[in-house]
mmCIF file of C-alpha atoms and ligand atoms in Angstrom:
data_model
loop_
_atom_site.group_PDB
_atom_site.id
_atom_site.type_symbol
_atom_site.label_atom_id
_atom_site.label_comp_id
_atom_site.label_asym_id
_atom_site.label_seq_id
_atom_site.Cartn_x
_atom_site.Cartn_y
_atom_site.Cartn_z
ATOM 1 C CA MET K 1 5.804 -14.628 21.647
ATOM 2 C CA ASN K 2 5.659 -10.881 22.247
ATOM 3 C CA LEU K 3 6.633 -8.937 19.124
ATOM 4 C CA LYS K 4 6.208 -5.624 20.901
ATOM 5 C CA LYS K 5 8.927 -6.549 23.418
ATOM 6 C CA LEU K 6 11.133 -7.993 20.682
ATOM 7 C CA LEU K 7 10.921 -5.074 18.274
ATOM 8 C CA TRP K 8 10.099 -2.025 20.372
ATOM 9 C CA PRO K 9 11.436 -2.822 23.857
ATOM 10 C CA HIS K 10 11.889 0.823 24.838
ATOM 11 C CA VAL K 11 8.697 2.425 23.564
ATOM 12 C CA SER K 12 6.684 4.298 26.206
ATOM 13 C CA GLU K 13 2.953 3.642 26.622
ATOM 14 C CA LYS K 14 2.322 7.218 25.565
ATOM 15 C CA GLU K 15 4.157 6.783 22.281
ATOM 16 C CA TRP K 16 2.598 3.373 21.640
ATOM 17 C CA ASN K 17 -0.884 4.831 22.048
ATOM 18 C CA ASN K 18 -0.139 7.739 19.732
ATOM 19 C CA TRP K 19 -1.360 7.059 16.208
ATOM 20 C CA GLN K 20 1.260 9.282 14.615
ATOM 21 C CA TRP K 21 4.024 7.345 16.385
ATOM 22 C CA GLN K 22 2.422 4.145 15.098
ATOM 23 C CA LEU K 23 2.332 5.411 11.505
ATOM 24 C CA LYS K 24 5.863 6.775 11.662
ATOM 25 C CA ASN K 25 7.181 3.504 13.040
ATOM 26 C CA ARG K 26 5.474 1.193 10.608
ATOM 27 C CA LEU K 27 7.646 -1.606 9.364
ATOM 28 C CA SER K 28 7.763 -1.513 5.594
ATOM 29 C CA GLY K 29 9.696 -2.610 2.538
ATOM 30 C CA THR K 30 12.893 -4.653 2.524
ATOM 31 C CA ALA K 31 14.338 -3.025 5.650
ATOM 32 C CA GLY K 32 11.169 -3.695 7.635
ATOM 33 C CA LEU K 33 11.037 -7.341 6.645
ATOM 34 C CA MET K 34 14.717 -7.836 7.469
ATOM 35 C CA ARG K 35 14.145 -6.339 10.915
ATOM 36 C CA LEU K 36 11.178 -8.614 11.478
ATOM 37 C CA GLY K 37 13.173 -11.646 10.298
ATOM 38 C CA GLU K 38 15.996 -10.793 12.699
ATOM 39 C CA ALA K 39 13.638 -10.377 15.638
ATOM 40 C CA LEU K 40 11.937 -13.692 14.866
ATOM 41 C CA GLY K 41 15.122 -15.474 13.911
ATOM 42 C CA THR K 42 13.506 -16.621 10.675
ATOM 43 C CA ASP K 43 14.341 -16.476 7.011
ATOM 44 C CA VAL K 44 12.383 -13.835 5.086
ATOM 45 C CA THR K 45 13.494 -14.688 1.551
ATOM 46 C CA GLY K 46 9.913 -15.645 0.572
ATOM 47 C CA PRO K 47 8.283 -12.436 1.857
ATOM 48 C CA LEU K 48 11.079 -10.378 0.252
ATOM 49 C CA LYS K 49 10.230 -11.959 -3.096
ATOM 50 C CA ALA K 50 6.552 -11.082 -2.735
ATOM 51 C CA ILE K 51 7.118 -7.388 -2.038
ATOM 52 C CA LYS K 52 8.769 -6.917 -5.405
ATOM 53 C CA THR K 53 5.220 -7.099 -6.771
ATOM 54 C CA TYR K 54 3.025 -6.118 -3.833
ATOM 55 C CA LYS K 55 4.199 -3.539 -1.357
ATOM 56 C CA TRP K 56 4.317 -4.012 2.368
ATOM 57 C CA ALA K 57 3.744 -1.899 5.469
ATOM 58 C CA ALA K 58 2.310 -2.697 8.891
ATOM 59 C CA THR K 59 1.749 -0.790 12.118
ATOM 60 C CA PRO K 60 3.620 -1.903 15.254
ATOM 61 C CA TYR K 61 0.232 -2.286 16.971
ATOM 62 C CA TYR K 62 -1.178 -4.698 14.403
ATOM 63 C CA LEU K 63 2.103 -6.663 14.253
ATOM 64 C CA SER K 64 1.990 -6.981 18.045
ATOM 65 C CA LEU K 65 -1.190 -9.081 17.726
ATOM 66 C CA ILE K 66 0.792 -11.882 16.052
ATOM 67 C CA LYS K 67 1.188 -14.689 18.587
ATOM 68 C CA SER K 68 3.036 -17.393 16.677
ATOM 69 C CA LYS K 69 6.634 -17.284 15.435
ATOM 70 C CA ASP K 70 5.389 -19.147 12.395
ATOM 71 C CA VAL K 71 3.918 -15.893 11.160
ATOM 72 C CA LEU K 72 2.401 -17.166 7.921
ATOM 73 C CA HIS K 73 0.341 -19.649 9.920
ATOM 74 C CA ASP K 74 -0.796 -17.129 12.500
ATOM 75 C CA PRO K 75 -4.303 -15.697 11.892
ATOM 76 C CA VAL K 76 -3.065 -12.102 12.162
ATOM 77 C CA GLY K 77 0.378 -12.748 10.665
ATOM 78 C CA ARG K 78 -1.175 -14.342 7.610
ATOM 79 C CA GLN K 79 -3.210 -11.214 6.914
ATOM 80 C CA VAL K 80 -0.275 -8.849 7.101
ATOM 81 C CA ILE K 81 3.036 -10.661 6.339
ATOM 82 C CA PRO K 82 3.711 -11.125 2.603
ATOM 83 C CA SER K 83 3.689 -14.737 1.428
ATOM 84 C CA PRO K 84 5.794 -16.010 -1.490
ATOM 85 C CA LYS K 85 2.557 -17.559 -2.770
ATOM 86 C CA GLU K 86 1.342 -14.073 -3.748
ATOM 87 C CA THR K 87 3.524 -14.132 -6.836
ATOM 88 C CA GLU K 88 3.629 -17.842 -7.636
ATOM 89 C CA ALA K 89 2.254 -19.143 -10.911
ATOM 90 C CA PRO K 90 -1.245 -20.414 -9.968
ATOM 91 C CA SER K 91 -1.929 -17.107 -8.336
ATOM 92 C CA LEU K 92 -1.210 -15.288 -11.553
ATOM 93 C CA SER K 93 -2.958 -17.564 -14.035
ATOM 94 C CA LEU K 94 -6.252 -18.183 -12.246
ATOM 95 C CA ALA K 95 -7.022 -14.767 -10.973
ATOM 96 C CA SER K 96 -7.577 -11.327 -12.417
ATOM 97 C CA SER K 97 -6.289 -8.026 -11.080
ATOM 98 C CA ASP K 98 -9.786 -6.516 -11.245
ATOM 99 C CA PRO K 99 -12.448 -9.268 -11.310
ATOM 100 C CA LEU K 100 -15.144 -6.835 -10.147
ATOM 101 C CA ARG K 101 -14.375 -4.712 -13.230
ATOM 102 C CA GLU K 102 -14.209 -1.634 -11.046
ATOM 103 C CA LYS K 103 -12.293 0.181 -13.758
ATOM 104 C CA GLU K 104 -15.077 -0.380 -16.248
ATOM 105 C CA TYR K 105 -17.669 0.931 -13.821
ATOM 106 C CA SER K 106 -15.681 4.046 -13.094
ATOM 107 C CA PRO K 107 -17.321 6.884 -15.070
ATOM 108 C CA ILE K 108 -14.887 9.400 -13.586
ATOM 109 C CA LYS K 109 -11.591 9.061 -11.765
ATOM 110 C CA GLY K 110 -11.921 7.943 -8.153
ATOM 111 C CA LEU K 111 -15.617 6.944 -8.381
ATOM 112 C CA ILE K 112 -17.188 3.516 -8.929
ATOM 113 C CA HIS K 113 -20.842 3.370 -9.920
ATOM 114 C CA ARG K 114 -22.114 -0.203 -10.169
ATOM 115 C CA TYR K 115 -25.515 -0.083 -8.459
ATOM 116 C CA ARG K 116 -28.204 2.455 -9.189
ATOM 117 C CA ASP K 117 -28.643 3.998 -5.748
ATOM 118 C CA ARG K 118 -25.095 4.011 -4.360
ATOM 119 C CA VAL K 119 -21.536 4.810 -5.416
ATOM 120 C CA VAL K 120 -18.062 4.256 -4.006
ATOM 121 C CA ILE K 121 -15.456 7.006 -3.906
ATOM 122 C CA LEU K 122 -11.770 6.245 -3.448
ATOM 123 C CA ALA K 123 -10.665 9.068 -1.193
ATOM 124 C CA THR K 124 -7.045 8.030 -0.604
ATOM 125 C CA SER K 125 -4.722 5.159 -1.456
ATOM 126 C CA LEU K 126 -3.063 5.114 1.964
ATOM 127 C CA CYS K 127 -3.670 2.245 4.421
ATOM 128 C CA ALA K 128 -2.222 1.773 7.902
ATOM 129 C CA SER K 129 -1.292 -1.845 7.122
ATOM 130 C CA TYR K 130 -1.588 -3.524 3.736
ATOM 131 C CA CYS K 131 -3.821 -6.589 3.980
ATOM 132 C CA ARG K 132 -2.464 -9.415 1.877
ATOM 133 C CA HIS K 133 -5.997 -10.404 0.813
ATOM 134 C CA CYS K 134 -6.969 -6.874 -0.310
ATOM 135 C CA ASN K 135 -9.167 -6.863 -3.419
ATOM 136 C CA ARG K 136 -7.725 -3.539 -4.583
ATOM 137 C CA LYS K 137 -4.134 -4.822 -4.706
ATOM 138 C CA ARG K 138 -3.997 -3.688 -8.304
ATOM 139 C CA GLN K 139 -3.789 -0.092 -7.072
ATOM 140 C CA TRP K 140 -0.790 -0.668 -4.849
ATOM 141 C CA ALA K 141 1.644 0.032 -7.646
ATOM 142 C CA GLN K 142 0.655 3.680 -7.497
ATOM 143 C CA PRO K 143 2.540 5.813 -4.994
ATOM 144 C CA GLU K 144 0.774 6.355 -1.659
ATOM 145 C CA CYS K 145 -1.522 9.263 -2.290
ATOM 146 C CA ILE K 146 -2.800 11.025 0.771
ATOM 147 C CA THR K 147 -6.003 12.405 -0.641
ATOM 148 C CA VAL K 148 -8.274 12.791 -3.634
ATOM 149 C CA SER K 149 -7.451 16.064 -5.418
ATOM 150 C CA GLN K 150 -9.591 19.184 -5.289
ATOM 151 C CA LYS K 151 -10.237 18.874 -9.017
ATOM 152 C CA ALA K 152 -11.291 15.221 -8.770
ATOM 153 C CA LEU K 153 -13.628 16.106 -5.913
ATOM 154 C CA GLU K 154 -15.262 18.844 -8.014
ATOM 155 C CA GLU K 155 -15.841 16.285 -10.777
ATOM 156 C CA ILE K 156 -17.327 13.838 -8.298
ATOM 157 C CA LYS K 157 -19.682 16.531 -7.014
ATOM 158 C CA GLY K 158 -20.754 17.362 -10.575
ATOM 159 C CA TYR K 159 -21.395 13.703 -11.343
ATOM 160 C CA LEU K 160 -23.443 13.114 -8.189
ATOM 161 C CA SER K 161 -25.504 16.266 -8.784
ATOM 162 C CA SER K 162 -26.456 14.919 -12.214
ATOM 163 C CA LYS K 163 -27.532 11.548 -10.753
ATOM 164 C CA PRO K 164 -30.284 12.286 -8.228
ATOM 165 C CA HIS K 165 -31.134 8.584 -7.832
ATOM 166 C CA VAL K 166 -27.814 8.060 -6.036
ATOM 167 C CA ARG K 167 -28.681 8.389 -2.352
ATOM 168 C CA GLU K 168 -25.672 6.816 -0.641
ATOM 169 C CA VAL K 169 -21.929 7.401 -0.975
ATOM 170 C CA LEU K 170 -19.414 4.874 0.319
ATOM 171 C CA VAL K 171 -16.168 6.633 1.095
ATOM 172 C CA SER K 172 -13.435 4.060 0.713
ATOM 173 C CA GLY K 173 -9.858 3.840 -0.488
ATOM 174 C CA GLY K 174 -7.375 2.978 0.909
ATOM 175 C CA ASP K 175 -8.503 4.034 4.317
ATOM 176 C CA PRO K 176 -10.451 7.321 4.611
ATOM 177 C CA LEU K 177 -9.830 7.562 8.365
ATOM 178 C CA LEU K 178 -6.148 8.183 7.631
ATOM 179 C CA LEU K 179 -6.976 11.417 5.840
ATOM 180 C CA PRO K 180 -5.908 14.593 7.599
ATOM 181 C CA LEU K 181 -9.031 15.757 9.457
ATOM 182 C CA VAL K 182 -9.339 18.968 7.436
ATOM 183 C CA LYS K 183 -9.360 16.910 4.235
ATOM 184 C CA LEU K 184 -11.864 14.425 5.604
ATOM 185 C CA GLU K 185 -14.109 17.268 6.714
ATOM 186 C CA PHE K 186 -13.759 18.913 3.323
ATOM 187 C CA ILE K 187 -14.903 15.733 1.568
ATOM 188 C CA LEU K 188 -17.818 15.153 3.939
ATOM 189 C CA GLU K 189 -18.931 18.772 3.606
ATOM 190 C CA ALA K 190 -18.743 18.558 -0.187
ATOM 191 C CA LEU K 191 -20.985 15.477 -0.124
ATOM 192 C CA ARG K 192 -23.399 17.170 2.264
ATOM 193 C CA THR K 193 -23.952 20.020 -0.214
ATOM 194 C CA ILE K 194 -25.648 17.549 -2.596
ATOM 195 C CA SER K 195 -29.232 17.351 -1.378
ATOM 196 C CA THR K 196 -29.940 13.977 -2.991
ATOM 197 C CA ILE K 197 -27.131 12.282 -1.030
ATOM 198 C CA LYS K 198 -28.851 11.121 2.135
ATOM 199 C CA VAL K 199 -26.342 8.764 3.702
ATOM 200 C CA ILE K 200 -22.558 8.496 3.905
ATOM 201 C CA ARG K 201 -20.828 5.231 4.670
ATOM 202 C CA LEU K 202 -17.137 5.035 5.551
ATOM 203 C CA GLY K 203 -15.203 1.835 4.887
ATOM 204 C CA THR K 204 -12.207 1.669 7.219
ATOM 205 C CA ARG K 205 -9.850 -0.830 8.787
ATOM 206 C CA VAL K 206 -8.408 1.730 11.185
ATOM 207 C CA PRO K 207 -10.283 0.263 14.207
ATOM 208 C CA VAL K 208 -8.443 -3.016 13.514
ATOM 209 C CA THR K 209 -4.963 -1.957 12.436
ATOM 210 C CA LEU K 210 -4.585 1.478 14.072
ATOM 211 C CA PRO K 211 -7.372 1.952 16.650
ATOM 212 C CA MET K 212 -5.541 4.817 18.406
ATOM 213 C CA ARG K 213 -6.372 6.917 15.314
ATOM 214 C CA VAL K 214 -9.968 7.108 16.545
ATOM 215 C CA THR K 215 -9.401 10.241 18.591
ATOM 216 C CA ASP K 216 -12.095 12.366 20.240
ATOM 217 C CA GLU K 217 -11.429 15.012 17.606
ATOM 218 C CA LEU K 218 -12.109 12.528 14.798
ATOM 219 C CA CYS K 219 -15.297 11.347 16.527
ATOM 220 C CA MET K 220 -16.557 14.916 16.915
ATOM 221 C CA LEU K 221 -15.979 15.491 13.209
ATOM 222 C CA LEU K 222 -17.950 12.373 12.293
ATOM 223 C CA LYS K 223 -20.715 13.391 14.693
ATOM 224 C CA ARG K 224 -21.110 16.743 12.935
ATOM 225 C CA HIS K 225 -21.747 15.049 9.588
ATOM 226 C CA ARG K 226 -24.249 12.381 10.542
ATOM 227 C CA PRO K 227 -25.964 10.296 9.209
ATOM 228 C CA ILE K 228 -22.710 8.384 8.840
ATOM 229 C CA TRP K 229 -22.379 4.629 9.003
ATOM 230 C CA ILE K 230 -19.050 2.934 9.524
ATOM 231 C CA ASN K 231 -18.177 -0.425 8.060
ATOM 232 C CA THR K 232 -15.025 -1.913 9.467
ATOM 233 C CA HIS K 233 -13.150 -5.124 8.784
ATOM 234 C CA PHE K 234 -12.436 -7.521 11.668
ATOM 235 C CA ASN K 235 -11.547 -11.014 10.444
ATOM 236 C CA HIS K 236 -10.476 -12.780 13.620
ATOM 237 C CA PRO K 237 -11.516 -12.605 17.300
ATOM 238 C CA ASP K 238 -7.880 -11.867 18.331
ATOM 239 C CA GLU K 239 -8.250 -8.490 16.604
ATOM 240 C CA ILE K 240 -10.908 -7.409 19.101
ATOM 241 C CA THR K 241 -8.522 -6.031 21.707
ATOM 242 C CA LYS K 242 -9.110 -3.595 24.559
ATOM 243 C CA VAL K 243 -7.781 -0.712 22.439
ATOM 244 C CA ALA K 244 -9.976 -1.690 19.479
ATOM 245 C CA LYS K 245 -13.044 -1.972 21.732
ATOM 246 C CA SER K 246 -12.441 1.457 23.143
ATOM 247 C CA ALA K 247 -12.059 2.954 19.639
ATOM 248 C CA ILE K 248 -15.379 1.400 18.621
ATOM 249 C CA GLU K 249 -17.073 2.672 21.771
ATOM 250 C CA ARG K 250 -15.883 6.242 21.144
ATOM 251 C CA MET K 251 -17.446 6.183 17.664
ATOM 252 C CA GLN K 252 -20.666 4.689 18.986
ATOM 253 C CA LEU K 253 -20.895 7.312 21.720
ATOM 254 C CA ALA K 254 -20.601 9.935 18.977
ATOM 255 C CA GLY K 255 -23.724 8.431 17.436
ATOM 256 C CA ILE K 256 -22.042 6.453 14.659
ATOM 257 C CA PRO K 257 -23.293 2.887 14.169
ATOM 258 C CA VAL K 258 -20.541 0.413 13.306
ATOM 259 C CA SER K 259 -20.999 -2.692 11.154
ATOM 260 C CA ASN K 260 -18.442 -5.252 10.046
ATOM 261 C CA GLN K 261 -17.430 -6.882 6.782
ATOM 262 C CA SER K 262 -15.245 -9.981 7.081
ATOM 263 C CA VAL K 263 -13.590 -11.971 4.347
ATOM 264 C CA LEU K 264 -13.508 -15.770 4.552
ATOM 265 C CA LEU K 265 -9.772 -16.509 4.493
ATOM 266 C CA GLN K 266 -7.967 -19.825 4.434
ATOM 267 C CA GLY K 267 -5.855 -20.281 7.550
ATOM 268 C CA VAL K 268 -7.367 -17.207 9.211
ATOM 269 C CA ASN K 269 -11.039 -17.837 9.873
ATOM 270 C CA ASP K 270 -12.209 -20.711 7.660
ATOM 271 C CA ASP K 271 -13.682 -22.765 10.471
ATOM 272 C CA TYR K 272 -16.936 -22.627 12.405
ATOM 273 C CA GLU K 273 -15.408 -22.087 15.861
ATOM 274 C CA THR K 274 -13.389 -19.029 14.815
ATOM 275 C CA LEU K 275 -16.187 -17.330 12.899
ATOM 276 C CA HIS K 276 -18.680 -18.106 15.645
ATOM 277 C CA ARG K 277 -16.391 -16.499 18.217
ATOM 278 C CA LEU K 278 -15.753 -13.519 15.919
ATOM 279 C CA PHE K 279 -19.422 -12.802 15.194
ATOM 280 C CA CYS K 280 -20.497 -13.202 18.839
ATOM 281 C CA LYS K 281 -17.692 -10.970 20.110
ATOM 282 C CA LEU K 282 -18.659 -8.358 17.523
ATOM 283 C CA GLN K 283 -22.256 -8.423 18.707
ATOM 284 C CA GLU K 284 -21.067 -8.076 22.308
ATOM 285 C CA ILE K 285 -19.377 -4.776 21.420
ATOM 286 C CA MET K 286 -22.501 -3.736 19.492
ATOM 287 C CA ILE K 287 -20.998 -4.132 16.033
ATOM 288 C CA ARG K 288 -23.430 -5.689 13.595
ATOM 289 C CA PRO K 289 -21.827 -8.403 11.425
ATOM 290 C CA TYR K 290 -23.010 -7.204 8.005
ATOM 291 C CA TYR K 291 -21.230 -9.265 5.342
ATOM 292 C CA LEU K 292 -19.005 -12.314 5.201
ATOM 293 C CA PHE K 293 -17.365 -12.212 1.772
ATOM 294 C CA GLN K 294 -16.101 -15.099 -0.231
ATOM 295 C CA CYS K 295 -12.530 -13.973 -1.085
ATOM 296 C CA ASP K 296 -12.549 -12.238 -4.490
ATOM 297 C CA MET K 297 -10.612 -13.916 -7.307
ATOM 298 C CA VAL K 298 -7.949 -11.256 -7.214
ATOM 299 C CA LYS K 299 -4.368 -11.855 -8.332
ATOM 300 C CA GLY K 300 -1.997 -12.430 -5.458
ATOM 301 C CA THR K 301 -4.653 -13.831 -3.117
ATOM 302 C CA THR K 302 -5.174 -17.446 -4.293
ATOM 303 C CA HIS K 303 -3.615 -18.873 -1.117
ATOM 304 C CA PHE K 304 -6.535 -17.368 0.820
ATOM 305 C CA TRP K 305 -9.312 -18.913 -1.258
ATOM 306 C CA VAL K 306 -11.743 -21.230 0.493
ATOM 307 C CA PRO K 307 -14.002 -23.560 -1.532
ATOM 308 C CA LEU K 308 -17.525 -22.199 -1.729
ATOM 309 C CA GLU K 309 -18.960 -25.458 -0.311
ATOM 310 C CA ARG K 310 -16.857 -25.050 2.812
ATOM 311 C CA GLY K 311 -18.181 -21.537 3.393
ATOM 312 C CA ILE K 312 -21.733 -22.761 2.916
ATOM 313 C CA GLU K 313 -21.154 -25.657 5.325
ATOM 314 C CA ILE K 314 -19.896 -23.259 8.006
ATOM 315 C CA MET K 315 -22.763 -20.839 7.427
ATOM 316 C CA GLU K 316 -25.352 -23.632 7.497
ATOM 317 C CA ARG K 317 -24.345 -24.382 11.072
ATOM 318 C CA MET K 318 -24.429 -20.668 11.836
ATOM 319 C CA TRP K 319 -27.876 -20.137 10.274
ATOM 320 C CA ALA K 320 -29.290 -23.041 12.269
ATOM 321 C CA HIS K 321 -27.790 -22.342 15.684
ATOM 322 C CA VAL K 322 -26.837 -18.696 16.154
ATOM 323 C CA GLY K 323 -29.016 -15.662 16.867
ATOM 324 C CA GLY K 324 -29.777 -13.580 13.789
ATOM 325 C CA MET K 325 -28.010 -10.460 15.078
ATOM 326 C CA CYS K 326 -24.684 -12.370 15.062
ATOM 327 C CA VAL K 327 -25.033 -13.731 11.556
ATOM 328 C CA PRO K 328 -23.882 -11.698 8.539
ATOM 329 C CA ASN K 329 -25.036 -12.166 4.966
ATOM 330 C CA PHE K 330 -22.706 -14.557 3.178
ATOM 331 C CA VAL K 331 -21.894 -12.900 -0.140
ATOM 332 C CA VAL K 332 -19.941 -13.590 -3.288
ATOM 333 C CA ASP K 333 -18.925 -10.607 -5.380
ATOM 334 C CA LEU K 334 -19.257 -12.247 -8.791
ATOM 335 C CA PRO K 335 -16.349 -12.038 -11.211
ATOM 336 C CA ASP K 336 -16.863 -10.196 -14.490
ATOM 337 C CA GLY K 337 -18.427 -7.351 -12.561
ATOM 338 C CA GLY K 338 -21.564 -9.434 -11.915
ATOM 339 C CA GLY K 339 -22.216 -7.703 -8.612
ATOM 340 C CA LYS K 340 -22.957 -9.160 -5.214
ATOM 341 C CA ALA K 341 -24.815 -12.451 -4.882
ATOM 342 C CA ARG K 342 -26.156 -13.530 -1.497
ATOM 343 C CA LEU K 343 -26.055 -17.092 -0.275
ATOM 344 C CA LEU K 344 -29.004 -17.698 2.012
ATOM 345 C CA PRO K 345 -30.517 -20.814 3.514
ATOM 346 C CA SER K 346 -33.695 -21.785 1.763
ATOM 347 C CA HIS K 347 -36.198 -23.333 4.120
ATOM 348 C CA LEU K 348 -38.823 -23.636 1.402
ATOM 349 C CA LEU K 349 -38.281 -27.043 -0.205
ATOM 350 C CA GLU K 350 -41.228 -27.064 -2.602
ATOM 351 C CA SER K 351 -44.366 -25.124 -3.333
ATOM 352 C CA ASP K 352 -47.005 -25.773 -5.972
ATOM 353 C CA GLY K 353 -49.461 -23.044 -5.246
ATOM 354 C CA GLY K 354 -51.647 -25.207 -3.041
ATOM 355 C CA GLU K 355 -49.106 -26.627 -0.687
ATOM 356 C CA ALA K 356 -45.611 -25.749 0.488
ATOM 357 C CA VAL K 357 -43.057 -27.881 2.275
ATOM 358 C CA PHE K 358 -40.673 -26.206 4.682
ATOM 359 C CA SER K 359 -37.648 -27.633 6.461
ATOM 360 C CA THR K 360 -37.211 -26.322 10.017
ATOM 361 C CA PHE K 361 -33.808 -25.383 11.417
ATOM 362 C CA GLU K 362 -33.843 -28.844 13.036
ATOM 363 C CA LYS K 363 -34.452 -30.460 9.624
ATOM 364 C CA ARG K 364 -38.052 -31.426 10.389
ATOM 365 C CA LEU K 365 -40.448 -31.155 7.447
ATOM 366 C CA ILE K 366 -43.589 -29.073 7.853
ATOM 367 C CA LYS K 367 -46.333 -28.894 5.258
ATOM 368 C CA VAL K 368 -48.296 -25.701 4.957
ATOM 369 C CA HIS K 369 -51.575 -25.514 3.057
ATOM 370 C CA LEU K 370 -51.183 -22.196 1.335
ATOM 371 C CA THR K 371 -54.724 -21.956 -0.004
ATOM 372 C CA HIS K 372 -55.997 -22.435 3.512
ATOM 373 C CA THR K 373 -53.505 -20.183 5.285
ATOM 374 C CA TYR K 374 -52.893 -17.447 2.759
ATOM 375 C CA ALA K 375 -55.948 -17.453 0.490
ATOM 376 C CA PRO K 376 -56.697 -13.915 -0.688
ATOM 377 C CA GLN K 377 -59.899 -12.476 0.778
ATOM 378 C CA VAL K 378 -62.668 -12.111 -1.784
HETATM 379 C C1 PLP Q 1 -20.346 -3.585 -2.403
HETATM 380 C C2 PLP Q 1 -20.487 -2.421 -3.206
HETATM 381 C C3 PLP Q 1 -21.398 -1.416 -2.845
HETATM 382 C C4 PLP Q 1 -22.220 -1.484 -1.579
HETATM 383 O O1 PLP Q 1 -23.141 -2.511 -1.597
HETATM 384 P P1 PLP Q 1 -24.006 -2.864 -0.299
HETATM 385 O O2 PLP Q 1 -24.658 -4.165 -0.665
HETATM 386 O O3 PLP Q 1 -24.969 -1.760 -0.114
HETATM 387 O O4 PLP Q 1 -23.072 -2.980 0.847
HETATM 388 C C5 PLP Q 1 -21.515 -0.330 -3.679
HETATM 389 N N1 PLP Q 1 -20.808 -0.234 -4.826
HETATM 390 C C6 PLP Q 1 -19.927 -1.188 -5.199
HETATM 391 C C7 PLP Q 1 -19.179 -1.023 -6.466
HETATM 392 C C8 PLP Q 1 -19.736 -2.311 -4.403
HETATM 393 O O5 PLP Q 1 -18.848 -3.244 -4.768
HETATM 394 S S1 SF4 Q 2 -7.337 -1.629 4.756
HETATM 395 FE FE1 SF4 Q 2 -8.795 -2.161 3.129
HETATM 396 S S2 SF4 Q 2 -8.033 -1.104 1.300
HETATM 397 FE FE2 SF4 Q 2 -6.345 -1.160 2.801
HETATM 398 S S3 SF4 Q 2 -5.194 -2.985 2.315
HETATM 399 FE FE3 SF4 Q 2 -6.667 -3.585 3.879
HETATM 400 S S4 SF4 Q 2 -8.448 -4.356 2.731
HETATM 401 FE FE4 SF4 Q 2 -7.163 -3.178 1.270
#
């Protein structure tokens, strides 16, 4: 199936590769879903029900990566087409709208401070496409706001100046790479005036859902404000297209390292083969797989949840057989605002001070005499 041909048969290559054309021609709301349903010849009653609670918009580019007509069972389609399950009962009773308690850890508007040395700022509420598994779905009810206000930014600056132990700011949202460049520059410059802020990290899904946004002009801006790290969000190997690769390469050539955070999602990437392909392909384009998240227990996302044991089983194979540079940390963001907890393989089976037993990656046991090997020198 070729959704580009079905929905935009007359678009020129020039328009297609223009990010503003992509944003302007997003499918969204009831009209967008009806158009999609017509093109696919399928019933969209279920998706229409879901968008009464959770809004919908998607770029033509990202929609064009859907390969199967059965969109809710396609790895890209599932991430971007609303499912009736988002608003069904189990989804509402089991989950919370803010399990990470981000509101509680927000000392001032638009800033989340949960860990001592780093904060998150929410620079915009706009996204190119709205991911159905998003853990900030609770904010979608607000109107799309292009950018954090001047006043809010002043408050953020004041707060950060009074907290010199904060050394890193994660600029998130929404998607900060959708900000008008003057606004983005304004924010980065404001952060750079605080001498205790050493590193800026941008969280963005633009390389995945709107890669043509990564223009030379944007890259030059980022280059001027280094050290900047980018964390993006590829979840499936089909998302690593030629256009996406070239966007990543432009950022890398501007001196910006790119890492990736994936979410383990049922029906998208909850099997070894898919994740293995994803992580290896990321390494091949010099993106470091940084985190694989267990899906947060957020309302409207229960149909994406994968049992923890399954994630561990997949990662156990990965830990044993795949080079370390391809393997992200497997992390659960604990509900109740408990913070991130890493799941790591433990090769140390027992240790009693004198002797330790290790299991090798091939499950062979090796005894190590600690007193002999690691005795302190006296
Ligand atoms: C995840 C997160 C961070 C960043 O944590 P890292 O482990 O450094 O990636 C910072 N603040 C909040 C509130 C977070 O949820
Ligand atoms: S791009 Fe990020 S913030 Fe926006 S909908 Fe997707 S996961 Fe949520």
